[in-house]
PDB file of C-alpha atoms in Angstrom:
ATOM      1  CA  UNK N  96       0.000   0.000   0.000  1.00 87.00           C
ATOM      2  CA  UNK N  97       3.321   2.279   1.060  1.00 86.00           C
ATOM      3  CA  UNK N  98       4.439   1.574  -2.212  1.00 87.00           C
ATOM      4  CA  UNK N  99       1.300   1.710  -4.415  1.00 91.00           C
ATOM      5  CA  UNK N 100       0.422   5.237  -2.835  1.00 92.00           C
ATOM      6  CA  UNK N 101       3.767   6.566  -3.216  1.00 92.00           C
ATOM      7  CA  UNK N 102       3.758   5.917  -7.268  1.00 94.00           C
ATOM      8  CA  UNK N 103       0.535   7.355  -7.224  1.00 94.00           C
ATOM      9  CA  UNK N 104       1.931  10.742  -5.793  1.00 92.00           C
ATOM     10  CA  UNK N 105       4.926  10.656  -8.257  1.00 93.00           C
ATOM     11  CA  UNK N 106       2.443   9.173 -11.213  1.00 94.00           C
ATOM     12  CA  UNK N 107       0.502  12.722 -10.793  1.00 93.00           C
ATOM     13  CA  UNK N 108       2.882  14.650  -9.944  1.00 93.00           C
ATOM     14  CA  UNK N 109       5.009  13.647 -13.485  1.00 92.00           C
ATOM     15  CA  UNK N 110       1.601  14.604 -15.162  1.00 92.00           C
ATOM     16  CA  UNK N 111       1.330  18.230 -13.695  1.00 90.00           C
ATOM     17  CA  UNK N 112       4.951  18.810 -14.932  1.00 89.00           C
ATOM     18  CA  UNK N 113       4.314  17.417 -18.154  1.00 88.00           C
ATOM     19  CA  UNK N 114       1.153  19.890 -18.241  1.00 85.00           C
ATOM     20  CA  UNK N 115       3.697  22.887 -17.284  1.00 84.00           C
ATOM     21  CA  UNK N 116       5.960  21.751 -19.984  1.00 84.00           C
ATOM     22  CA  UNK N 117       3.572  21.111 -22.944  1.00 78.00           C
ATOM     23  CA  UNK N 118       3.439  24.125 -25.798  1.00 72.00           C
ATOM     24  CA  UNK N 119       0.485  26.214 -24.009  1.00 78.00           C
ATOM     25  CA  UNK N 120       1.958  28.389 -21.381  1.00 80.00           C
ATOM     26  CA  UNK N 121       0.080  28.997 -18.253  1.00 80.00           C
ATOM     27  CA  UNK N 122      -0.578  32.026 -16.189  1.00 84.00           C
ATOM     28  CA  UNK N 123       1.864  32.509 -13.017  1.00 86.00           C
ATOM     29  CA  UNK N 124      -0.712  31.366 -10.822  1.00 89.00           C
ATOM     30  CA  UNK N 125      -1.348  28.449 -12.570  1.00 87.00           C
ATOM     31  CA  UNK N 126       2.180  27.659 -12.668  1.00 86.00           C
ATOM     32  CA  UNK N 127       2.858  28.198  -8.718  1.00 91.00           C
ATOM     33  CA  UNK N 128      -0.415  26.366  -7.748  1.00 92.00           C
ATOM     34  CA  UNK N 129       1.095  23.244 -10.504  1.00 90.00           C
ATOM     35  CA  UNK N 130       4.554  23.326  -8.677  1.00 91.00           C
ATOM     36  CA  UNK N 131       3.070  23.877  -5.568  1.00 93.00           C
ATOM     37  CA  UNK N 132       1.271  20.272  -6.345  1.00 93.00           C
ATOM     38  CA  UNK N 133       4.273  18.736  -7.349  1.00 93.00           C
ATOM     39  CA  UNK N 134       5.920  19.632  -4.363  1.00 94.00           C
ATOM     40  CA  UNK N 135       3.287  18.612  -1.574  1.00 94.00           C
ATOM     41  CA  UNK N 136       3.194  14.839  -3.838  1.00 93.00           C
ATOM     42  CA  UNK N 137       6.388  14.592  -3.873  1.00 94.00           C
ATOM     43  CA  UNK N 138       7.330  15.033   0.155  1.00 94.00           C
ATOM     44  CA  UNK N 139       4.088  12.978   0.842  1.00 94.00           C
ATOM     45  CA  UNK N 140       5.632  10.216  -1.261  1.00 93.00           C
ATOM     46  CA  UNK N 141       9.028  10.670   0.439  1.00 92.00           C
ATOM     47  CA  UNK N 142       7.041  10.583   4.178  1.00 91.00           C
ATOM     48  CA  UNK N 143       5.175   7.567   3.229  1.00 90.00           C
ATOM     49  CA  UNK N 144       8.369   5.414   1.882  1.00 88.00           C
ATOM     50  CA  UNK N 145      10.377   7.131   5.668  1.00 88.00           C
ATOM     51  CA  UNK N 146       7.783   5.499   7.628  1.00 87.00           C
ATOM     52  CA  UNK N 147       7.976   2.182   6.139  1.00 82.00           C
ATOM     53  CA  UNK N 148      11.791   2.154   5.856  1.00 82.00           C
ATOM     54  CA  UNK N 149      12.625  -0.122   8.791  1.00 81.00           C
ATOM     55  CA  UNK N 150       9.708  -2.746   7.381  1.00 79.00           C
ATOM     56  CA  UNK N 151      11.462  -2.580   4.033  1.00 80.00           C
ATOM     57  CA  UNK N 152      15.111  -3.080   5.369  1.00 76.00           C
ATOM     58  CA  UNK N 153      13.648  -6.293   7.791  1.00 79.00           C
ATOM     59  CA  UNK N 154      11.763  -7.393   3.990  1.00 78.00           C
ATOM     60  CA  UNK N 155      14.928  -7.428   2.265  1.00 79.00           C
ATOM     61  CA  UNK N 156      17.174  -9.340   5.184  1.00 78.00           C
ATOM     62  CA  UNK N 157      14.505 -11.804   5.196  1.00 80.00           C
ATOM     63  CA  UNK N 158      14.584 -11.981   1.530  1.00 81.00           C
ATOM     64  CA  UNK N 159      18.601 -12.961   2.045  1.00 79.00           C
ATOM     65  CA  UNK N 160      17.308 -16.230   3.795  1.00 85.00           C
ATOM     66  CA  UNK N 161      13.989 -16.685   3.564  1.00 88.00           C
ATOM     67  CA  UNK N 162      14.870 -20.691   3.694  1.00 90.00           C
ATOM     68  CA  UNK N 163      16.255 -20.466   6.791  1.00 89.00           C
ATOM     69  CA  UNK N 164      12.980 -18.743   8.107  1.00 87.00           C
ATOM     70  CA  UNK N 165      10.763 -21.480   6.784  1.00 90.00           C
ATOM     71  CA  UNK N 166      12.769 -23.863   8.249  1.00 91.00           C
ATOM     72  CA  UNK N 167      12.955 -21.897  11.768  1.00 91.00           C
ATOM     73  CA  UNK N 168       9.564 -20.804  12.018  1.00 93.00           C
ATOM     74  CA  UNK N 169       7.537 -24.076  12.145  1.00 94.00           C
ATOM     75  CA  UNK N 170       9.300 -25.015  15.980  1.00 95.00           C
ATOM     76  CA  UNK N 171       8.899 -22.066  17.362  1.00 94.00           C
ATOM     77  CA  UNK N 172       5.356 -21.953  16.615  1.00 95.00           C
ATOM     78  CA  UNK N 173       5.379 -25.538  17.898  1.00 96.00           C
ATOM     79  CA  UNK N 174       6.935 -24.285  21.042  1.00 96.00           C
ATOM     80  CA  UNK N 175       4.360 -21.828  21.233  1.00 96.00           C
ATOM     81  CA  UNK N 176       1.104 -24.220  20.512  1.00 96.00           C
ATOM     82  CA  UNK N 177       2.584 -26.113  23.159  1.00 96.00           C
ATOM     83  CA  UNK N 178       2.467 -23.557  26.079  1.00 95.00           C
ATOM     84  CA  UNK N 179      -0.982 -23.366  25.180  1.00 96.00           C
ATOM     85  CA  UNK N 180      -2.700 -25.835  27.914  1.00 96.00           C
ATOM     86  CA  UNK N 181      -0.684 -24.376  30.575  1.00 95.00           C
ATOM     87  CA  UNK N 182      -1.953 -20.874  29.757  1.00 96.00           C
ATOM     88  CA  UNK N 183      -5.186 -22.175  29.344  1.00 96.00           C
ATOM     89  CA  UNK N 184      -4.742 -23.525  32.946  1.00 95.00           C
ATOM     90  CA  UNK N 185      -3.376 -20.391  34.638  1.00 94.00           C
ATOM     91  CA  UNK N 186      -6.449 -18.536  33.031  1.00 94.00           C
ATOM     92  CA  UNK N 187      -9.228 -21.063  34.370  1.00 94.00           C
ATOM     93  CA  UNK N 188      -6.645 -20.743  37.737  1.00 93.00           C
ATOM     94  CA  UNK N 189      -7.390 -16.619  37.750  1.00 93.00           C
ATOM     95  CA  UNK N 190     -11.034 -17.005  36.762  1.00 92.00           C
ATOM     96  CA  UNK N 191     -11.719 -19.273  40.009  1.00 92.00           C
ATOM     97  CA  UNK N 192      -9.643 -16.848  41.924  1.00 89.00           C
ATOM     98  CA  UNK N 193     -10.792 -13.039  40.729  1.00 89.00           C
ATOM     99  CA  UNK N 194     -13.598 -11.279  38.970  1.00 87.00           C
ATOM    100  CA  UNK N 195     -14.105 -11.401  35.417  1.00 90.00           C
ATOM    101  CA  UNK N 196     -13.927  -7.875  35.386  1.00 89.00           C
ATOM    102  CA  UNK N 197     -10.233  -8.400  36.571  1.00 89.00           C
ATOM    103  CA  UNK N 198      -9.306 -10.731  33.356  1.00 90.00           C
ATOM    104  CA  UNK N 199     -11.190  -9.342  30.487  1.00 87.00           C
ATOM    105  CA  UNK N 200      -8.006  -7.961  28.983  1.00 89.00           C
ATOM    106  CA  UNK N 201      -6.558 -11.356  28.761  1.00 94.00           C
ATOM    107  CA  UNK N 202      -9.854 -13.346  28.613  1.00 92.00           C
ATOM    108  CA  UNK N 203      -9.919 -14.740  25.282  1.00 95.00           C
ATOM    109  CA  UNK N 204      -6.133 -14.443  24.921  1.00 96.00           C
ATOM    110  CA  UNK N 205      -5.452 -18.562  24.421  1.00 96.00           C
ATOM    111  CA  UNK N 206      -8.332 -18.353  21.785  1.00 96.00           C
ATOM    112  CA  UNK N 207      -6.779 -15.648  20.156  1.00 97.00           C
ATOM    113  CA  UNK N 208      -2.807 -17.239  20.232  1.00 97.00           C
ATOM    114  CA  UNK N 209      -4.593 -20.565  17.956  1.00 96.00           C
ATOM    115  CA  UNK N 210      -6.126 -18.391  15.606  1.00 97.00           C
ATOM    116  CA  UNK N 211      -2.350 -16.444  15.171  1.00 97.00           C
ATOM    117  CA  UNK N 212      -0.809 -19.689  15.077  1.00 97.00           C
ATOM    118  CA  UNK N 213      -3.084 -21.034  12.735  1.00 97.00           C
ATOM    119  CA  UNK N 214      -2.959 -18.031  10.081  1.00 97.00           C
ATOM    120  CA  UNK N 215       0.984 -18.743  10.529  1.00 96.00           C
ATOM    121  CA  UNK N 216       0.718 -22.165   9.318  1.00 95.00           C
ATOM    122  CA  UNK N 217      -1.328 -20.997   6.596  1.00 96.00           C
ATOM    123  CA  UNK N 218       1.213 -18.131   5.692  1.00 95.00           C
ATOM    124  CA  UNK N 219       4.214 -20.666   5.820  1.00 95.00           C
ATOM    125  CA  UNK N 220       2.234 -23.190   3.738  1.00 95.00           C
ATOM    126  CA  UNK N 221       1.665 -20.689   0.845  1.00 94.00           C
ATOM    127  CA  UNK N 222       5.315 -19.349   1.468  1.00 93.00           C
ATOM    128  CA  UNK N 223       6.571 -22.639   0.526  1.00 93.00           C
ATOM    129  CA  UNK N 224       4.500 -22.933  -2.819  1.00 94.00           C
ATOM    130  CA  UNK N 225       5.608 -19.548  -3.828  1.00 92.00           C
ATOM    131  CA  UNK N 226       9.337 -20.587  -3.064  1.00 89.00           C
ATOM    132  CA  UNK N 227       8.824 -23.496  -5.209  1.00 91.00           C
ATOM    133  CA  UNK N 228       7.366 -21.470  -7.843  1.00 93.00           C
ATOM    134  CA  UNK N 229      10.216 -19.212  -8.156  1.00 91.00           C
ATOM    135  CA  UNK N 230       8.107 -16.308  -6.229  1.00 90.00           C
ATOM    136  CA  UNK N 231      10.675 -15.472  -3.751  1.00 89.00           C
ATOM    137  CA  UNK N 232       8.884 -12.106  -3.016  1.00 87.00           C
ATOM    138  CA  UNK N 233       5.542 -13.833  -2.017  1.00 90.00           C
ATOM    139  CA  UNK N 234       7.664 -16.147  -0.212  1.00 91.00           C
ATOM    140  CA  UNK N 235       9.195 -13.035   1.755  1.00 90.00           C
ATOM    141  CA  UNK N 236       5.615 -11.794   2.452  1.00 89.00           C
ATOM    142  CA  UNK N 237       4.266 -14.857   3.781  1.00 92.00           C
ATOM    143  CA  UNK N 238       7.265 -15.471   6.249  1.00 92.00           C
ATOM    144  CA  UNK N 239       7.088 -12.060   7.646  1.00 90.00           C
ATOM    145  CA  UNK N 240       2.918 -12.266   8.022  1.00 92.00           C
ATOM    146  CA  UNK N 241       4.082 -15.392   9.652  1.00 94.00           C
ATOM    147  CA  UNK N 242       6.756 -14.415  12.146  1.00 92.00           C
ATOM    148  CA  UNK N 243       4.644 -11.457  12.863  1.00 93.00           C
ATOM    149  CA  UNK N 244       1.408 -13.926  13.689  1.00 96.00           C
ATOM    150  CA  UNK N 245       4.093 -16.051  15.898  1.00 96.00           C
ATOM    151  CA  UNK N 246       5.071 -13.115  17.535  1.00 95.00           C
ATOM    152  CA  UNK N 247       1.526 -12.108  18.374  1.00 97.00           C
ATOM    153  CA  UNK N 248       0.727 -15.267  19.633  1.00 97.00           C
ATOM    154  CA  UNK N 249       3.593 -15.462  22.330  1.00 96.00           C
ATOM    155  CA  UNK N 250       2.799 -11.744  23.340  1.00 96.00           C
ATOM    156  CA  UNK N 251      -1.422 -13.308  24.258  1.00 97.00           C
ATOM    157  CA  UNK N 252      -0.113 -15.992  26.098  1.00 96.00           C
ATOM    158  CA  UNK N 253       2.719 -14.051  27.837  1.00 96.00           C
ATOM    159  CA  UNK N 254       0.083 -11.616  28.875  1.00 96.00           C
ATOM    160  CA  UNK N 255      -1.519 -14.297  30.637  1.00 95.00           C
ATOM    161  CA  UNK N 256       1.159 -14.833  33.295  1.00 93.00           C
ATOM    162  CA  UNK N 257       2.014 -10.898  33.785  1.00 94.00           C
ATOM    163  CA  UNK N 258      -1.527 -10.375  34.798  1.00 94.00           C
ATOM    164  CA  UNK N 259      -1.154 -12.888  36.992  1.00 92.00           C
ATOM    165  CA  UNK N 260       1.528 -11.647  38.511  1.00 92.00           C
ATOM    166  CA  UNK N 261       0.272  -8.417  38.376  1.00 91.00           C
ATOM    167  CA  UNK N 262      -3.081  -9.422  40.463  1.00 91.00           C
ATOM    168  CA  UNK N 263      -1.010 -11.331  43.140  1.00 88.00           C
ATOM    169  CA  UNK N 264       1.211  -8.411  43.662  1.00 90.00           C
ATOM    170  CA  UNK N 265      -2.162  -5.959  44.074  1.00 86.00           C
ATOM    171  CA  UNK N 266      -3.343  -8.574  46.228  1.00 82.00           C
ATOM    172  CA  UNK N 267      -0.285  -8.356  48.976  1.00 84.00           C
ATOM    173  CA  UNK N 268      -0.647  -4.497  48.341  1.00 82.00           C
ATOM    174  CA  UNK N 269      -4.392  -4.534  49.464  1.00 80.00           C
ATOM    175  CA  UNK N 270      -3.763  -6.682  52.659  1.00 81.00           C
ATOM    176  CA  UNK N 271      -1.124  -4.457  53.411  1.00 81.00           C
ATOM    177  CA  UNK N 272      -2.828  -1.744  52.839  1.00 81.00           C
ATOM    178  CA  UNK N 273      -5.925  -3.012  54.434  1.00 81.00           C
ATOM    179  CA  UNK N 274      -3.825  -3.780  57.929  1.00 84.00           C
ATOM    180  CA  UNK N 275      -2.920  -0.630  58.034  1.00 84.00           C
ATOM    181  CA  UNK N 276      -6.160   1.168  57.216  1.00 83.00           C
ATOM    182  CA  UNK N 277      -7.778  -1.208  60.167  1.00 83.00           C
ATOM    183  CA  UNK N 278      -4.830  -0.212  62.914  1.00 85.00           C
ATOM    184  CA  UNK N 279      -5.775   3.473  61.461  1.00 83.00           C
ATOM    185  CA  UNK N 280      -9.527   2.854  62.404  1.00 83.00           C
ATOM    186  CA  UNK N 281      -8.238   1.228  65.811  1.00 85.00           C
ATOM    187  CA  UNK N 282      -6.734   4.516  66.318  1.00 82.00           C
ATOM    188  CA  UNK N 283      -9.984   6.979  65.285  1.00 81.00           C
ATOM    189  CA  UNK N 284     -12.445   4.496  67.350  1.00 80.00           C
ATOM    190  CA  UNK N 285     -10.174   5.107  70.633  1.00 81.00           C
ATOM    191  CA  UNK N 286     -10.069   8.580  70.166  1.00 77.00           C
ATOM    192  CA  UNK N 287     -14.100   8.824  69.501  1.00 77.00           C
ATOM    193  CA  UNK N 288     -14.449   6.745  72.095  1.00 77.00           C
ATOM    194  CA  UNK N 289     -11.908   9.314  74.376  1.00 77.00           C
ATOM    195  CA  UNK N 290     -14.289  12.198  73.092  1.00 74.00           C
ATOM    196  CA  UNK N 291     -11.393  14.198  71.698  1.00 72.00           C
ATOM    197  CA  UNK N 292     -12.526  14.106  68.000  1.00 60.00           C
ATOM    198  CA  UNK N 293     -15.657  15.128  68.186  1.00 61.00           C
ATOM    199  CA  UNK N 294     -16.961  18.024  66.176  1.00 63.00           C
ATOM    200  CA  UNK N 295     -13.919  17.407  63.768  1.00 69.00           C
ATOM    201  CA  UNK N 296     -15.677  14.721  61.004  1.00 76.00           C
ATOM    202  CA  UNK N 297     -13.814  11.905  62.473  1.00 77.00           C
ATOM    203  CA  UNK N 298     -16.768  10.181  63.053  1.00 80.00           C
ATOM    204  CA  UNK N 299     -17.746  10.305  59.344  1.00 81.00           C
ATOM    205  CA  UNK N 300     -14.526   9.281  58.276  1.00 82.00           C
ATOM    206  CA  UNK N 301     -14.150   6.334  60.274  1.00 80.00           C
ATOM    207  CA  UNK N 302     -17.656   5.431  58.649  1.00 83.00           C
ATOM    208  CA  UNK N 303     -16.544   5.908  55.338  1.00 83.00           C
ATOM    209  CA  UNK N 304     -13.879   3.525  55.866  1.00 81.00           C
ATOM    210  CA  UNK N 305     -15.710   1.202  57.371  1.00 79.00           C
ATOM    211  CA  UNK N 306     -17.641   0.736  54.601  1.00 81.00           C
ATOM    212  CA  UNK N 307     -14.670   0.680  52.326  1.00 78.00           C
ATOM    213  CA  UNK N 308     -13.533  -2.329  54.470  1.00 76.00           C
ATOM    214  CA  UNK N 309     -17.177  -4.115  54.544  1.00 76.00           C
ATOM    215  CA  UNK N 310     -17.056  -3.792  50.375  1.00 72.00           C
ATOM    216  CA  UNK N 311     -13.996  -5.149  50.077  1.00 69.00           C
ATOM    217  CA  UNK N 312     -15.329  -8.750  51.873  1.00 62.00           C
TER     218      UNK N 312
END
């Protein structure tokens, strides 16, 4: 698409200076608005091939050994298919333990790793028929759709075990953070209790927590 819109720009822009240099001359503002044209088509072009420069550098190393892709590809998506049923078990695991709300980032993440893995087989498999064919480009194009689908893949699963850590870490924070908000209410009851904070809202802010604590069982 990069490089179909950028010989568009350069397509038209060739035709607006062929316009300026045919046999009918045009007015200065004609010809500034033209160049102008050429111009803006031109650095759009230019921006559109920057942005895609590192893609098109990582397309033509692959292209040096696209073989050795094809050949390295099918294990590790092996190795990934085959973490599967443990992340499927850590997510059942965090579904017993938390509320769905908690998980729905990762929720259909195992689901979402086979389809990757699946369009990677599929990408490899027509690789392979274009090598054979003498299409080394398509070949190119369906190894890099297929490392990127591998890549995708591990990312879902892996996402799977940092939430878990991440909800086991919140969960030490809260009963930390829960001791000390009770040894904090300890504190307010005694002094309601001593009459000394009356008058200043202690009252409603030990209530307030209180009911923070009785949501959180």
């Amino acid at each position: 698409k990069a490089l179909d819109a950028a010989r568009a720009d350069l397509g038209a822009s060739f035709a607006v200076r062929q316009r300026l240099d045919d046999r009918e001359p045009e007015d200065d503002a004609t010809r500034r608005a033209a160049l102008r044209e050429i111009v803006e088509r031109c650095t759009r072009a230019n921006d559109v091939l920057d942005e895609r420069a590192e893609e098109f550098d990582r397309l033509r190393d692959l292209a040096a050994h696209v073989e050795d892709a094809l050949d390295a590809l099918p294990a590790r998506a092996s190795a990934v298919r085959g973490r599967m049923p443990l992340a499927a078990a850590a997510l059942e695991g965090l579904r017993a333990a938390y509320a769905p709300t908690a998980l729905g980032a990762v929720a259909d993440n195992v689901e979402e790793a086979g389809e990757r893995l699946a369009f990677a087989d599929a990408e490899l498999a027509e690789a392979r028929q274009a090598l054979a064919a003498d299409k080394r480009g398509e070949a190119v194009v369906g190894v890099r759709g297929a490392e990127d689908a591998v890549v995708q893949a591990e990312r879902l699963l892996a996402a799977i075990d940092q939430l878990a850590t991440d909800l086991a870490a919140a969960r030490q924070q809260l009963a930390v953070a829960r001791a000390e908000t009770e040894r904090d209410l300890a504190e307010a009851q005694a002094l309601l209790r001593a009459g000394t904070g009356a008058g200043t809202g202690l009252a409603a802010q030990v209530a307030a927590a209180q009911a923070a604590m009785a949501a959180l069982d």
